[in-house]
Amino acid sequence: MSPEPILAPRLQVFAVAVLLVLLGAVARLVRRHQLSLRDSLLWLLSTFAGLVVALFPELLTRFSALLGIRVPSNALFALAFVYLLGNLLAANIAISASATRVRRLAQECALLRAELDELRRRG
Amino acid sequence: MRVLAIVPAYNEARNLPGALAALRDAAPGCDVCVVDDGSTDDTAAVAARLGAVVLREPVNLGIGGAVQTGYRWAAARGYDVAVQVDGDGQHDPGQLAALLQPILRGEGDLVIGSRFLAGAGGGFRSTALRRAGIRYLSLFLRLRCGVLATDPTSGFRAAGRRAIELFARRYPSDYPEPEAIAVAARAGLRVREVPVTMAERRHGRSSIDAWRTLYYLLKVSLALLLLPVREAAPLPAGEPRPEGPA
């Protein structure tokens, strides 16, 4: 038995609950077509990974030992940070791709409108 | 030789009549297309009444997106030359013939009208801060792409066939002028300059406030810095890669 658990049992229950709610929320967004399955994948995977860590905090101890992080909870913060950055970057990539498509569509629309004007004038 | 004048316009209903009349007088044989970049005034109606082809964008794309719309039209309609002329009366269409010369002689693919080239008259040369910025960008472009451009922010430019094809496919957004030169140079196009004189805007304010100059420089610098990575992206299949410099 280790001298002191990394996550107090109460905290562990709380963390698992929060992550489960988040998983449920993402699943719900996908089912309501408010979040595409593709964009939800990273959220689902990373949230699931968070759940694993919350259920088996010893993983955190090993992880901190591996990286030379003295206090395991700091490894938790670091992981949470990476988790957020990863999801944020993925979101920004998706936004950029959307912006490119919007630009292309707006341009196509402008060209078609001009063609239409021309046809109307002739007809 | 079919020439298209691309006039990007965002809420320029007041400036357009003068600009288009001057264009018609100076270059009667040249087709004019006004790109209405999601204006909230009656830019499109005014342009149509003046007999221009109007490319109406449903949303505002900014100057880069607007200019590219013009290039797409030029490419779709098979124009030999496309000339960018601002809709605010800053550019003097009387100098269009000079701008076209290098393309007509087959000496250049992209010709920039420069206020700072020997032979350019007085006229509007912007503030001291912006002139310093322009010199910095000019140096940056020379070091980065080996291209000589004394007035890289000038929006008064002519594009030959190869440049039209390139820009229809790839044109930078936000503050596109210096970056477009870099894109052209890296695609192996010949960039030339001719001296021009510019006027101050007649109505309204420039879209770049004085204090935004630094932000502008930072953004363009970043764009030029990141250029090789983005240019390394392969062109879509089926599109010929432009040949190297002649």
CSV table of C-alpha atoms in Angstrom, one decimal:
chain,number,residue,atom,x,y,z
A,1,MET,CA,0.0,0.0,0.0
A,2,SER,CA,1.5,3.3,-1.1
A,3,PRO,CA,1.8,5.9,1.7
A,4,GLU,CA,-0.6,8.4,0.2
A,5,PRO,CA,-2.8,8.1,-2.9
A,6,ILE,CA,-2.1,10.5,-5.8
A,7,LEU,CA,-5.8,11.2,-6.1
A,8,ALA,CA,-7.9,11.2,-3.0
A,9,PRO,CA,-10.8,8.8,-3.5
A,10,ARG,CA,-13.3,11.6,-3.4
A,11,LEU,CA,-11.4,13.6,-6.0
A,12,GLN,CA,-11.1,10.4,-8.1
A,13,VAL,CA,-14.9,9.9,-8.1
A,14,PHE,CA,-15.3,13.6,-9.0
A,15,ALA,CA,-12.8,13.5,-11.9
A,16,VAL,CA,-14.4,10.3,-13.3
A,17,ALA,CA,-17.8,11.9,-13.1
A,18,VAL,CA,-16.8,15.1,-14.8
A,19,LEU,CA,-15.1,13.2,-17.6
A,20,LEU,CA,-18.1,10.9,-18.0
A,21,VAL,CA,-20.3,13.9,-18.3
A,22,LEU,CA,-18.0,15.4,-20.9
A,23,LEU,CA,-18.0,12.2,-22.9
A,24,GLY,CA,-21.8,12.1,-22.7
A,25,ALA,CA,-22.0,15.8,-23.8
A,26,VAL,CA,-19.8,15.1,-26.8
A,27,ALA,CA,-21.8,12.1,-27.8
A,28,ARG,CA,-25.0,14.1,-27.4
A,29,LEU,CA,-23.6,16.9,-29.7
A,30,VAL,CA,-22.7,14.3,-32.3
A,31,ARG,CA,-26.1,12.7,-32.2
A,32,ARG,CA,-27.8,16.1,-32.6
A,33,HIS,CA,-25.5,16.9,-35.6
A,34,GLN,CA,-24.0,19.9,-33.7
A,35,LEU,CA,-20.5,18.4,-33.8
A,36,SER,CA,-19.3,16.3,-36.7
A,37,LEU,CA,-18.1,12.8,-35.9
A,38,ARG,CA,-14.7,13.7,-37.4
A,39,ASP,CA,-14.3,16.7,-35.1
A,40,SER,CA,-15.5,14.7,-32.1
A,41,LEU,CA,-12.9,12.0,-32.4
A,42,LEU,CA,-10.1,13.8,-30.8
A,43,TRP,CA,-12.4,14.9,-27.9
A,44,LEU,CA,-13.6,11.4,-27.4
A,45,LEU,CA,-10.2,9.8,-27.5
A,46,SER,CA,-8.5,12.4,-25.3
A,47,THR,CA,-11.4,12.4,-22.8
A,48,PHE,CA,-11.3,8.6,-22.7
A,49,ALA,CA,-7.6,8.8,-22.0
A,50,GLY,CA,-8.3,11.2,-19.2
A,51,LEU,CA,-10.8,8.7,-17.8
A,52,VAL,CA,-8.2,6.0,-17.8
A,53,VAL,CA,-5.8,8.2,-15.9
A,54,ALA,CA,-8.4,9.1,-13.4
A,55,LEU,CA,-9.3,5.4,-12.9
A,56,PHE,CA,-5.7,4.3,-12.6
A,57,PRO,CA,-3.7,7.1,-11.1
A,58,GLU,CA,-0.6,4.9,-10.7
A,59,LEU,CA,-0.1,5.5,-14.4
A,60,LEU,CA,0.5,9.1,-13.4
A,61,THR,CA,3.3,8.1,-11.0
A,62,ARG,CA,5.0,6.0,-13.6
A,63,PHE,CA,4.6,8.8,-16.2
A,64,SER,CA,6.1,11.4,-13.8
A,65,ALA,CA,9.0,9.1,-12.9
A,66,LEU,CA,9.6,8.6,-16.6
A,67,LEU,CA,9.8,12.4,-17.3
A,68,GLY,CA,11.5,13.3,-14.0
A,69,ILE,CA,8.5,15.2,-12.7
A,70,ARG,CA,8.8,15.3,-8.9
A,71,VAL,CA,5.2,15.8,-8.0
A,72,PRO,CA,2.8,13.5,-9.9
A,73,SER,CA,0.0,16.0,-9.7
A,74,ASN,CA,2.2,18.3,-11.8
A,75,ALA,CA,2.2,15.6,-14.5
A,76,LEU,CA,-1.6,15.7,-14.3
A,77,PHE,CA,-1.5,19.5,-15.0
A,78,ALA,CA,0.9,19.0,-17.8
A,79,LEU,CA,-1.3,16.4,-19.4
A,80,ALA,CA,-4.4,18.5,-19.0
A,81,PHE,CA,-2.5,21.4,-20.7
A,82,VAL,CA,-1.4,19.2,-23.6
A,83,TYR,CA,-5.0,17.8,-23.9
A,84,LEU,CA,-6.4,21.4,-24.2
A,85,LEU,CA,-3.7,22.5,-26.6
A,86,GLY,CA,-4.2,19.5,-28.8
A,87,ASN,CA,-8.0,20.0,-29.0
A,88,LEU,CA,-7.6,23.7,-29.5
A,89,LEU,CA,-5.1,23.3,-32.4
A,90,ALA,CA,-7.3,20.7,-34.0
A,91,ALA,CA,-10.2,23.2,-33.8
A,92,ASN,CA,-8.1,25.9,-35.3
A,93,ILE,CA,-7.1,23.7,-38.2
A,94,ALA,CA,-10.7,22.9,-38.9
A,95,ILE,CA,-11.6,26.6,-38.8
A,96,SER,CA,-8.8,27.4,-41.3
A,97,ALA,CA,-10.0,24.7,-43.6
A,98,SER,CA,-13.5,26.1,-43.4
A,99,ALA,CA,-12.3,29.6,-44.1
A,100,THR,CA,-10.6,28.4,-47.3
A,101,ARG,CA,-13.7,26.6,-48.4
A,102,VAL,CA,-15.9,29.7,-47.6
A,103,ARG,CA,-13.6,31.9,-49.6
A,104,ARG,CA,-13.7,29.5,-52.6
A,105,LEU,CA,-17.5,29.2,-52.4
A,106,ALA,CA,-18.0,33.0,-52.1
A,107,GLN,CA,-15.8,33.5,-55.2
A,108,GLU,CA,-17.6,30.8,-57.1
A,109,CYS,CA,-20.9,32.4,-56.1
A,110,ALA,CA,-19.6,35.8,-57.4
A,111,LEU,CA,-18.6,34.3,-60.7
A,112,LEU,CA,-21.9,32.5,-61.1
A,113,ARG,CA,-23.9,35.7,-60.3
A,114,ALA,CA,-22.0,37.5,-63.0
A,115,GLU,CA,-22.7,34.7,-65.5
A,116,LEU,CA,-26.4,35.0,-64.5
A,117,ASP,CA,-26.4,38.7,-65.0
A,118,GLU,CA,-25.0,38.3,-68.4
A,119,LEU,CA,-27.6,35.6,-69.4
A,120,ARG,CA,-30.4,37.8,-68.1
A,121,ARG,CA,-29.2,40.8,-70.1
A,122,ARG,CA,-29.0,38.7,-73.2
A,123,GLY,CA,-32.3,36.8,-72.7
B,1,MET,CA,-4.8,41.1,-76.7
B,2,ARG,CA,-7.8,41.1,-74.2
B,3,VAL,CA,-7.2,43.1,-71.1
B,4,LEU,CA,-9.4,43.0,-68.0
B,5,ALA,CA,-9.2,45.6,-65.3
B,6,ILE,CA,-10.0,44.2,-61.9
B,7,VAL,CA,-11.4,46.8,-59.5
B,8,PRO,CA,-11.8,45.5,-56.0
B,9,ALA,CA,-14.4,47.6,-54.2
B,10,TYR,CA,-15.7,47.6,-50.6
B,11,ASN,CA,-18.2,50.3,-50.0
B,12,GLU,CA,-16.8,52.4,-52.8
B,13,ALA,CA,-20.0,53.6,-54.3
B,14,ARG,CA,-18.9,57.2,-54.0
B,15,ASN,CA,-15.4,56.7,-55.6
B,16,LEU,CA,-16.4,54.3,-58.3
B,17,PRO,CA,-18.0,56.7,-60.9
B,18,GLY,CA,-14.8,58.8,-61.0
B,19,ALA,CA,-12.5,55.8,-61.0
B,20,LEU,CA,-14.4,53.9,-63.7
B,21,ALA,CA,-14.8,57.0,-65.9
B,22,ALA,CA,-11.1,57.6,-65.8
B,23,LEU,CA,-10.5,54.0,-66.6
B,24,ARG,CA,-12.8,54.1,-69.6
B,25,ASP,CA,-11.2,57.3,-70.9
B,26,ALA,CA,-7.6,56.0,-70.5
B,27,ALA,CA,-8.2,52.5,-71.7
B,28,PRO,CA,-11.4,52.3,-73.8
B,29,GLY,CA,-10.5,48.8,-75.1
B,30,CYS,CA,-10.2,47.3,-71.7
B,31,ASP,CA,-13.0,45.3,-70.0
B,32,VAL,CA,-13.8,46.3,-66.5
B,33,CYS,CA,-14.9,44.0,-63.7
B,34,VAL,CA,-15.7,45.4,-60.3
B,35,VAL,CA,-15.4,42.9,-57.4
B,36,ASP,CA,-18.0,43.9,-54.8
B,37,ASP,CA,-16.5,42.5,-51.7
B,38,GLY,CA,-19.7,42.2,-49.7
B,39,SER,CA,-20.4,45.9,-49.6
B,40,THR,CA,-23.2,47.3,-47.5
B,41,ASP,CA,-23.7,50.4,-49.8
B,42,ASP,CA,-24.8,50.3,-53.4
B,43,THR,CA,-21.4,49.6,-54.9
B,44,ALA,CA,-22.7,46.8,-57.0
B,45,ALA,CA,-25.6,48.8,-58.4
B,46,VAL,CA,-23.4,51.8,-59.2
B,47,ALA,CA,-20.8,49.5,-60.9
B,48,ALA,CA,-23.5,47.8,-63.0
B,49,ARG,CA,-25.0,51.1,-64.0
B,50,LEU,CA,-21.6,52.2,-65.2
B,51,GLY,CA,-21.5,49.2,-67.5
B,52,ALA,CA,-18.9,47.1,-65.6
B,53,VAL,CA,-19.1,43.4,-65.0
B,54,VAL,CA,-19.9,43.0,-61.3
B,55,LEU,CA,-18.6,40.1,-59.3
B,56,ARG,CA,-20.7,40.2,-56.2
B,57,GLU,CA,-19.4,38.3,-53.3
B,58,PRO,CA,-22.0,37.2,-50.8
B,59,VAL,CA,-19.7,37.9,-47.9
B,60,ASN,CA,-16.7,40.1,-47.3
B,61,LEU,CA,-13.5,38.2,-48.1
B,62,GLY,CA,-11.0,41.0,-47.7
B,63,ILE,CA,-8.8,42.4,-50.4
B,64,GLY,CA,-7.0,39.2,-51.1
B,65,GLY,CA,-10.1,37.1,-51.7
B,66,ALA,CA,-11.7,39.9,-53.8
B,67,VAL,CA,-8.7,40.3,-56.1
B,68,GLN,CA,-8.5,36.5,-56.5
B,69,THR,CA,-12.2,36.5,-57.5
B,70,GLY,CA,-11.1,38.9,-60.3
B,71,TYR,CA,-8.3,36.7,-61.3
B,72,ARG,CA,-10.6,33.7,-61.4
B,73,TRP,CA,-12.9,35.6,-63.7
B,74,ALA,CA,-9.9,36.6,-65.9
B,75,ALA,CA,-8.8,32.9,-66.0
B,76,ALA,CA,-12.3,31.6,-66.8
B,77,ARG,CA,-12.8,34.1,-69.5
B,78,GLY,CA,-9.4,33.6,-71.1
B,79,TYR,CA,-8.0,37.2,-70.7
B,80,ASP,CA,-4.4,37.8,-71.7
B,81,VAL,CA,-3.7,40.5,-69.2
B,82,ALA,CA,-5.4,41.4,-65.9
B,83,VAL,CA,-4.7,44.8,-64.3
B,84,GLN,CA,-5.5,45.5,-60.7
B,85,VAL,CA,-6.8,49.1,-60.2
B,86,ASP,CA,-8.1,50.2,-56.8
B,87,GLY,CA,-11.6,51.5,-56.8
B,88,ASP,CA,-10.8,54.6,-54.7
B,89,GLY,CA,-9.2,56.7,-57.4
B,90,GLN,CA,-5.6,56.3,-56.0
B,91,HIS,CA,-4.3,54.7,-59.2
B,92,ASP,CA,-4.2,56.8,-62.4
B,93,PRO,CA,-5.4,54.7,-65.3
B,94,GLY,CA,-3.5,57.0,-67.6
B,95,GLN,CA,-0.4,55.0,-66.6
B,96,LEU,CA,-2.0,51.7,-67.5
B,97,ALA,CA,-0.3,51.6,-70.9
B,98,ALA,CA,3.1,51.9,-69.2
B,99,LEU,CA,2.2,49.1,-66.8
B,100,LEU,CA,1.2,46.8,-69.7
B,101,GLN,CA,4.4,47.5,-71.7
B,102,PRO,CA,6.6,44.8,-70.1
B,103,ILE,CA,3.9,42.2,-70.6
B,104,LEU,CA,3.2,43.2,-74.2
B,105,ARG,CA,6.9,43.0,-74.9
B,106,GLY,CA,7.0,39.6,-73.3
B,107,GLU,CA,9.5,40.7,-70.7
B,108,GLY,CA,7.5,40.2,-67.6
B,109,ASP,CA,4.7,38.1,-66.1
B,110,LEU,CA,3.8,40.4,-63.2
B,111,VAL,CA,4.4,44.1,-63.4
B,112,ILE,CA,4.2,46.3,-60.3
B,113,GLY,CA,3.5,50.1,-60.5
B,114,SER,CA,6.1,51.6,-58.2
B,115,ARG,CA,6.1,55.0,-56.6
B,116,PHE,CA,9.7,54.7,-55.6
B,117,LEU,CA,11.4,53.7,-58.8
B,118,ALA,CA,13.6,56.3,-60.6
B,119,GLY,CA,11.3,58.2,-63.0
B,120,ALA,CA,8.3,58.1,-60.8
B,121,GLY,CA,6.8,61.5,-60.4
B,122,GLY,CA,5.9,63.2,-57.0
B,123,GLY,CA,2.4,62.5,-56.0
B,124,PHE,CA,1.3,60.5,-52.9
B,125,ARG,CA,4.1,58.6,-51.2
B,126,SER,CA,2.5,57.8,-47.9
B,127,THR,CA,3.8,58.6,-44.4
B,128,ALA,CA,7.4,58.3,-43.2
B,129,LEU,CA,6.6,55.3,-41.0
B,130,ARG,CA,5.0,53.4,-43.9
B,131,ARG,CA,7.8,54.3,-46.3
B,132,ALA,CA,10.2,52.8,-43.8
B,133,GLY,CA,8.0,49.7,-43.7
B,134,ILE,CA,8.0,49.5,-47.4
B,135,ARG,CA,11.8,49.7,-47.6
B,136,TYR,CA,12.0,46.9,-45.0
B,137,LEU,CA,9.5,44.7,-47.0
B,138,SER,CA,11.4,45.5,-50.2
B,139,LEU,CA,14.7,44.3,-48.6
B,140,PHE,CA,12.9,41.3,-47.1
B,141,LEU,CA,11.5,40.2,-50.5
B,142,ARG,CA,14.9,40.6,-52.1
B,143,LEU,CA,16.6,38.5,-49.5
B,144,ARG,CA,13.9,35.9,-49.3
B,145,CYS,CA,13.0,35.5,-53.0
B,146,GLY,CA,15.6,37.4,-54.8
B,147,VAL,CA,13.1,39.7,-56.4
B,148,LEU,CA,13.5,43.4,-56.8
B,149,ALA,CA,10.4,45.3,-55.7
B,150,THR,CA,10.8,48.9,-54.6
B,151,ASP,CA,7.1,49.3,-53.8
B,152,PRO,CA,5.8,45.9,-52.7
B,153,THR,CA,2.6,47.2,-51.2
B,154,SER,CA,1.5,48.8,-54.4
B,155,GLY,CA,-1.9,47.4,-55.5
B,156,PHE,CA,-1.5,48.9,-59.0
B,157,ARG,CA,-0.2,45.9,-61.0
B,158,ALA,CA,-0.6,44.0,-64.2
B,159,ALA,CA,-0.6,40.2,-64.6
B,160,GLY,CA,0.1,38.3,-67.8
B,161,ARG,CA,-1.4,34.9,-68.6
B,162,ARG,CA,0.9,32.8,-66.4
B,163,ALA,CA,0.4,35.1,-63.4
B,164,ILE,CA,-3.4,35.0,-64.0
B,165,GLU,CA,-3.4,31.2,-63.9
B,166,LEU,CA,-1.2,31.2,-60.8
B,167,PHE,CA,-3.2,33.8,-58.9
B,168,ALA,CA,-6.6,32.1,-59.8
B,169,ARG,CA,-5.2,29.0,-58.1
B,170,ARG,CA,-3.3,30.6,-55.2
B,171,TYR,CA,-3.6,34.1,-53.9
B,172,PRO,CA,-2.8,35.2,-50.3
B,173,SER,CA,-5.4,36.7,-48.0
B,174,ASP,CA,-5.3,39.6,-45.6
B,175,TYR,CA,-2.6,41.9,-46.8
B,176,PRO,CA,-1.7,40.1,-50.0
B,177,GLU,CA,0.4,42.5,-52.1
B,178,PRO,CA,3.9,41.7,-50.9
B,179,GLU,CA,3.2,38.0,-50.5
B,180,ALA,CA,1.7,37.8,-54.0
B,181,ILE,CA,5.0,39.0,-55.4
B,182,ALA,CA,6.8,36.3,-53.4
B,183,VAL,CA,4.3,33.7,-54.6
B,184,ALA,CA,4.9,34.8,-58.2
B,185,ALA,CA,8.6,34.9,-57.9
B,186,ARG,CA,8.8,31.5,-56.3
B,187,ALA,CA,6.6,30.0,-59.1
B,188,GLY,CA,9.3,31.2,-61.5
B,189,LEU,CA,7.4,34.2,-62.9
B,190,ARG,CA,9.3,37.3,-64.0
B,191,VAL,CA,8.4,40.3,-61.8
B,192,ARG,CA,9.0,43.7,-63.2
B,193,GLU,CA,8.4,47.3,-62.1
B,194,VAL,CA,7.5,50.5,-63.8
B,195,PRO,CA,7.4,53.9,-62.2
B,196,VAL,CA,4.0,55.3,-61.4
B,197,THR,CA,2.5,58.3,-59.6
B,198,MET,CA,-0.3,57.8,-57.1
B,199,ALA,CA,-2.9,60.2,-55.8
B,200,GLU,CA,-4.3,60.4,-52.3
B,201,ARG,CA,-7.7,58.8,-51.8
B,202,ARG,CA,-10.6,61.1,-52.7
B,203,HIS,CA,-13.1,59.9,-50.2
B,204,GLY,CA,-12.9,57.9,-47.0
B,205,ARG,CA,-9.9,56.5,-45.3
B,206,SER,CA,-7.3,54.0,-46.3
B,207,SER,CA,-8.2,50.5,-45.0
B,208,ILE,CA,-4.9,50.5,-43.1
B,209,ASP,CA,-4.7,52.9,-40.3
B,210,ALA,CA,-1.4,54.4,-39.4
B,211,TRP,CA,-1.1,52.6,-36.1
B,212,ARG,CA,-1.9,49.2,-37.8
B,213,THR,CA,1.3,49.5,-39.9
B,214,LEU,CA,3.3,47.5,-37.4
B,215,TYR,CA,0.7,44.8,-37.3
B,216,TYR,CA,0.7,44.8,-41.0
B,217,LEU,CA,4.5,44.4,-41.2
B,218,LEU,CA,4.5,41.7,-38.6
B,219,LYS,CA,1.9,39.7,-40.5
B,220,VAL,CA,3.5,40.1,-43.9
B,221,SER,CA,6.9,39.2,-42.4
B,222,LEU,CA,5.5,36.0,-41.0
B,223,ALA,CA,3.9,35.2,-44.3
B,224,LEU,CA,7.2,35.7,-46.1
B,225,LEU,CA,9.1,33.7,-43.5
B,226,LEU,CA,6.7,30.8,-43.7
B,227,LEU,CA,6.6,30.9,-47.5
B,228,PRO,CA,8.7,27.9,-48.4
B,229,VAL,CA,6.7,25.5,-46.3
B,230,ARG,CA,3.5,26.5,-47.8
B,231,GLU,CA,4.9,26.7,-51.4
B,232,ALA,CA,6.2,23.2,-51.0
B,233,ALA,CA,2.7,21.8,-51.1
B,234,PRO,CA,2.2,20.0,-54.3
B,235,LEU,CA,-0.2,21.5,-56.8
B,236,PRO,CA,-3.4,19.6,-57.3
B,237,ALA,CA,-3.2,16.8,-59.9
B,238,GLY,CA,-3.9,17.8,-63.5
B,239,GLU,CA,-2.6,21.3,-63.1
B,240,PRO,CA,0.7,22.0,-64.8
B,241,ARG,CA,3.4,23.4,-62.6
B,242,PRO,CA,4.7,26.7,-64.0
B,243,GLU,CA,8.1,26.3,-65.6
B,244,GLY,CA,11.1,27.9,-64.1
B,245,PRO,CA,12.5,31.3,-65.2
B,246,ALA,CA,13.1,31.7,-68.9
